[in-house]
CSV table of C-alpha atoms in Angstrom, one decimal:
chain,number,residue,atom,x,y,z
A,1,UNK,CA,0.0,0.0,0.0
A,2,UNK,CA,2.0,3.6,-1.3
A,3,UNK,CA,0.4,6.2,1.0
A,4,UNK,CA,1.3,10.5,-0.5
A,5,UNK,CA,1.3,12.8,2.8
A,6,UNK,CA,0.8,16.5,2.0
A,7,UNK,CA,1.9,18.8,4.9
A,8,UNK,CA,0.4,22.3,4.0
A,9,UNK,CA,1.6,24.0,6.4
A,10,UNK,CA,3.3,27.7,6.3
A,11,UNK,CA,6.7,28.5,6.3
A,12,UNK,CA,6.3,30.0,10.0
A,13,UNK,CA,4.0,27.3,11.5
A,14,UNK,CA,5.8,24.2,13.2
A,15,UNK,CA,2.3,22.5,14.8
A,16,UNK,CA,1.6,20.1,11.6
A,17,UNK,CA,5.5,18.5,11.8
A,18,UNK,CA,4.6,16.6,15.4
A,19,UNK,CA,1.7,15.1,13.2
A,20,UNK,CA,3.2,14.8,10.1
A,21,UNK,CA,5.9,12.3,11.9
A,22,UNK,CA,3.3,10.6,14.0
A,23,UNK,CA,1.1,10.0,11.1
A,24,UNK,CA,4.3,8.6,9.6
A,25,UNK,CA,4.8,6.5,12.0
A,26,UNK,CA,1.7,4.7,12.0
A,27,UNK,CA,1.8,3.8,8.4
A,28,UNK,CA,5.7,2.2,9.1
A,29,UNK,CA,4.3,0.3,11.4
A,30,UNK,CA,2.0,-1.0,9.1
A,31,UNK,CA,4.4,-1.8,6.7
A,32,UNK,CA,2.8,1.3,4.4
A,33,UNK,CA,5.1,2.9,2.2
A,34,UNK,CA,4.8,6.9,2.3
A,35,UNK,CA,5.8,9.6,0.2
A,36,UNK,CA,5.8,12.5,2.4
A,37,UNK,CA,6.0,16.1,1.0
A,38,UNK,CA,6.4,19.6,2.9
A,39,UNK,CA,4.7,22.1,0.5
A,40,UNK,CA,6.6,25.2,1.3
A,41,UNK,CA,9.8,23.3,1.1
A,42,UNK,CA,9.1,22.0,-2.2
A,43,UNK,CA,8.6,23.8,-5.7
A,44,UNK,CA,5.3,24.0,-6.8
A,45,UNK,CA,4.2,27.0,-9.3
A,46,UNK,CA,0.3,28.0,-9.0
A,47,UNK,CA,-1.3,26.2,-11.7
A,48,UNK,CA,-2.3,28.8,-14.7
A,49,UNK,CA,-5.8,27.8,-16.1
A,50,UNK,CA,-4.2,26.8,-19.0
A,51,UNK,CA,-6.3,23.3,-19.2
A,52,UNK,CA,-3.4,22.1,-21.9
A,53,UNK,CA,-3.9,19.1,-19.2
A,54,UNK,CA,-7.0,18.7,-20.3
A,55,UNK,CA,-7.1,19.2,-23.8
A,56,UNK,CA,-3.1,19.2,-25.6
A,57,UNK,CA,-1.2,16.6,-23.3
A,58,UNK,CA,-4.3,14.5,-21.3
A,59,UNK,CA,-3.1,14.1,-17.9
A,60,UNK,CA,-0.2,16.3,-18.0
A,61,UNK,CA,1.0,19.9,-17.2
A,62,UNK,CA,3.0,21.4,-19.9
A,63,UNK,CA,1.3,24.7,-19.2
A,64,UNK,CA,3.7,25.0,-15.9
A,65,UNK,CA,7.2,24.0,-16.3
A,66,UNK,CA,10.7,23.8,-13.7
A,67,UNK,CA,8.9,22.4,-11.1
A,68,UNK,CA,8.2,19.2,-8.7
A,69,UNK,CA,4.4,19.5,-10.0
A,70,UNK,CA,4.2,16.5,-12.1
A,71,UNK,CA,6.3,13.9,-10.2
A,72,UNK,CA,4.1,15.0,-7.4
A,73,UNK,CA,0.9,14.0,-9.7
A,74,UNK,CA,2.4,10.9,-10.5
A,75,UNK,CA,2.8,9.4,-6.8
A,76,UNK,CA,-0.6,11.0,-6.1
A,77,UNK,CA,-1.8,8.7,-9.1
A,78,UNK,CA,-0.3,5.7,-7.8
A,79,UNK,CA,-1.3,6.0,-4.5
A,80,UNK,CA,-4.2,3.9,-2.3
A,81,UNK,CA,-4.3,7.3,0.1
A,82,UNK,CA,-3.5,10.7,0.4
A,83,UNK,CA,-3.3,12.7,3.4
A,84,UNK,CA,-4.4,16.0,3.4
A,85,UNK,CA,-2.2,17.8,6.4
A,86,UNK,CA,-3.5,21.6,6.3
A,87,UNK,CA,-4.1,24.7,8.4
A,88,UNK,CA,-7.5,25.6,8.3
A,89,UNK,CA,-7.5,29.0,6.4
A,90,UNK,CA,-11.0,30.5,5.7
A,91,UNK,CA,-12.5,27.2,5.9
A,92,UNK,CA,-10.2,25.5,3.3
A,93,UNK,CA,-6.9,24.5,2.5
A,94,UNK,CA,-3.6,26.5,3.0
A,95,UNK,CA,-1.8,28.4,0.0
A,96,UNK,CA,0.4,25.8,-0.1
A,97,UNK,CA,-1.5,22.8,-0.1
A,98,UNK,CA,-4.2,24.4,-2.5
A,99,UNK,CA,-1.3,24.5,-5.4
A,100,UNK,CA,-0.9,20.7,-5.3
A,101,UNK,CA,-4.7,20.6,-5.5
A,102,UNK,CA,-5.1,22.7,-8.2
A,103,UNK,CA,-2.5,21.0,-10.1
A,104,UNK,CA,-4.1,17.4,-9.5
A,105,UNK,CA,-7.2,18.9,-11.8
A,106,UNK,CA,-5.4,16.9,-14.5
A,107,UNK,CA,-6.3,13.2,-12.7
A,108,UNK,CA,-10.0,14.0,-14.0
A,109,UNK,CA,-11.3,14.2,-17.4
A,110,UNK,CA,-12.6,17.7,-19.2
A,111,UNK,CA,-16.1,15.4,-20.1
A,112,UNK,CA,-18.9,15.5,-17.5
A,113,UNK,CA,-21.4,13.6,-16.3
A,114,UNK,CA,-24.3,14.4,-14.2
A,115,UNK,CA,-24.5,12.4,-10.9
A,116,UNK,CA,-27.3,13.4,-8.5
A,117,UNK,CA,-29.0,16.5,-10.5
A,118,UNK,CA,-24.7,18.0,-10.1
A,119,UNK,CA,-22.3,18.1,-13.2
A,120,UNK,CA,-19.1,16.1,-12.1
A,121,UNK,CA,-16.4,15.8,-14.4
A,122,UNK,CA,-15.3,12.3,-16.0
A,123,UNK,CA,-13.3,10.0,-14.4
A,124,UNK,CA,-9.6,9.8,-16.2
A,125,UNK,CA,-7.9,7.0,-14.4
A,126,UNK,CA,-9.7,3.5,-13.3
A,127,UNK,CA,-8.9,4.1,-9.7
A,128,UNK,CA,-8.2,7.1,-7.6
A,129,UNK,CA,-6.8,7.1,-3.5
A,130,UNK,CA,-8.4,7.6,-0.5
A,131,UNK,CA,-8.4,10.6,0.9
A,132,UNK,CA,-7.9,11.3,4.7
A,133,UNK,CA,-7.9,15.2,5.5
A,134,UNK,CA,-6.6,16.7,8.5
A,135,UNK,CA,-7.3,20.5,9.0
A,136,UNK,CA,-5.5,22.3,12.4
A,137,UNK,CA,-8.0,25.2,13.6
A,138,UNK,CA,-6.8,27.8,14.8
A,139,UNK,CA,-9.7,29.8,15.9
A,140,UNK,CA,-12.0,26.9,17.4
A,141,UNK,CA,-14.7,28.5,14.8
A,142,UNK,CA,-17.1,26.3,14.6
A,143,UNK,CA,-18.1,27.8,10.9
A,144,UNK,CA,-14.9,27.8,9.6
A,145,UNK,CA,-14.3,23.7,10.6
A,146,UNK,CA,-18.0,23.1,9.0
A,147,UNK,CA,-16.9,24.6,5.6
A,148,UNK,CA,-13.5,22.8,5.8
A,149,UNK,CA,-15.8,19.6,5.9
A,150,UNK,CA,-17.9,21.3,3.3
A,151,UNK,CA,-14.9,21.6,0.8
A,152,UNK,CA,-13.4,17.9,1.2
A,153,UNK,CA,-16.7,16.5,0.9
A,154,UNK,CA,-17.3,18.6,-2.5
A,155,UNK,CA,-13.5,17.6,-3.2
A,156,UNK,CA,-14.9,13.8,-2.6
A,157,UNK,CA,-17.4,14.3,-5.4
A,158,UNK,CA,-15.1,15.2,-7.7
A,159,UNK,CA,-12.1,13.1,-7.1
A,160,UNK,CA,-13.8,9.9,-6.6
A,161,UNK,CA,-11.8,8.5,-3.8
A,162,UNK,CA,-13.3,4.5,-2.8
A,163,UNK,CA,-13.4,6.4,1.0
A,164,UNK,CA,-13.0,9.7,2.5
A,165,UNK,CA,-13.1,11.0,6.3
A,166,UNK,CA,-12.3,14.6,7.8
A,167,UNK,CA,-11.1,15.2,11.0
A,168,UNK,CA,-10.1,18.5,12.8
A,169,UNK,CA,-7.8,19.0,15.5
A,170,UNK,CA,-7.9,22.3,17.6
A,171,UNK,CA,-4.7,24.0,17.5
A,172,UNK,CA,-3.9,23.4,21.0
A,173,UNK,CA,-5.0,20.1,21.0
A,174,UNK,CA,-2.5,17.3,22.0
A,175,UNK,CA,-2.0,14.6,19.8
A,176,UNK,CA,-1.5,11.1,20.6
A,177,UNK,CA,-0.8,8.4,18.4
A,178,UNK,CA,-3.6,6.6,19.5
A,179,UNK,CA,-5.4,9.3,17.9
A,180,UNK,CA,-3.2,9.2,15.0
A,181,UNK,CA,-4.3,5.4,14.7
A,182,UNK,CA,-7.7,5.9,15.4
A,183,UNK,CA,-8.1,8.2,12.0
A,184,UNK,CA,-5.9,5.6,10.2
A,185,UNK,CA,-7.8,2.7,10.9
A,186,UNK,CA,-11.2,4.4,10.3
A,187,UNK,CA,-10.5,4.6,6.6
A,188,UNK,CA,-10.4,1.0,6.8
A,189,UNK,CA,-7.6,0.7,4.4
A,190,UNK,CA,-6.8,-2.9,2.6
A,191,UNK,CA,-3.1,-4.1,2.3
């Protein structure tokens, strides 16, 4: 099982590392292989709106070039999970983690489909990972934690992942592995 850890956290903030290690840790212990990836110490250019990745080169950026964009893509690809390791900002995603989203819009197809009355776009790929989000609040706002749900659910939709769970943790909040493992399990992940 290849699990792709995302830690979205701001050059100044240090809180997500303790998790980031611990969530790490877990998944060696489970004989997981992980990819882990610091977003503000890696290169990762906004994507442009170009949608070459949709309609030149299917599935690949060419519209963004010198960066760690698509060998990111292609682990995310590969991968049964991805963890989603952000600061809560506004309710969704820190800058740096929401240019690795942006650039995964590639993994879909430009096609839609409607499922439920919504227009979703077409699936590219036969498979796609689980997704496991972790947002860090900083504010305890109870608003701001309902639209972070909100936005991984709508994410859900449209990425297509076999399972998906949220979880929050309240910036002050200690983290025990337990914890860590209780997340883990819940996606109920298949070796």
């Amino acid at each position: 099982m290849n699990v792709v850890i995302f830690n979205g956290s701001l050059k100044h903030q240090t809180q997500l590392g303790p998790i980031q290690v611990a969530i790490e840790q877990e998944f060696k212990s489970r004989n997981m292989k992980t990819d882990s990836f610091v977003m503000n110490q890696i290169k990762i250019i906004s994507c442009t709106g170009c949608f070459k990745c949709w309609d030149t080169t299917p599935g690949i950026c060419t519209g963004v070039k010198g960066d760690a964009g698509e060998e990111i893509k292609k682990k995310v690809v590969n991968c049964d999970l991805m963890v989603l390791l952000t600061p809560i900002t506004f309710g969704g995603y820190s800058s740096e983690l929401k240019k690795i989203i942006e650039r995964l819009l590639g993994t879909l197809h430009p096609g839609v489909q409607i499922i439920d009355g919504e227009t979703h776009h077409l699936k590219r790929y036969d498979s796609y990972p689980s997704i496991l989000a972790i947002g860090i609040s900083e504010n305890s706002d109870e608003d701001e934690e309902e639209l972070f749900k909100t936005l991984i659910y709508r994410h859900s939709l449209n990425f297509y992942p076999p399972v998906y769970k949220t979880h929050i943790i309240k910036k002050d909040e200690e983290v025990r592995q337990d914890r860590i493992k209780q997340m883990i399990d819940e996606m109920e992940l298949k070796k």
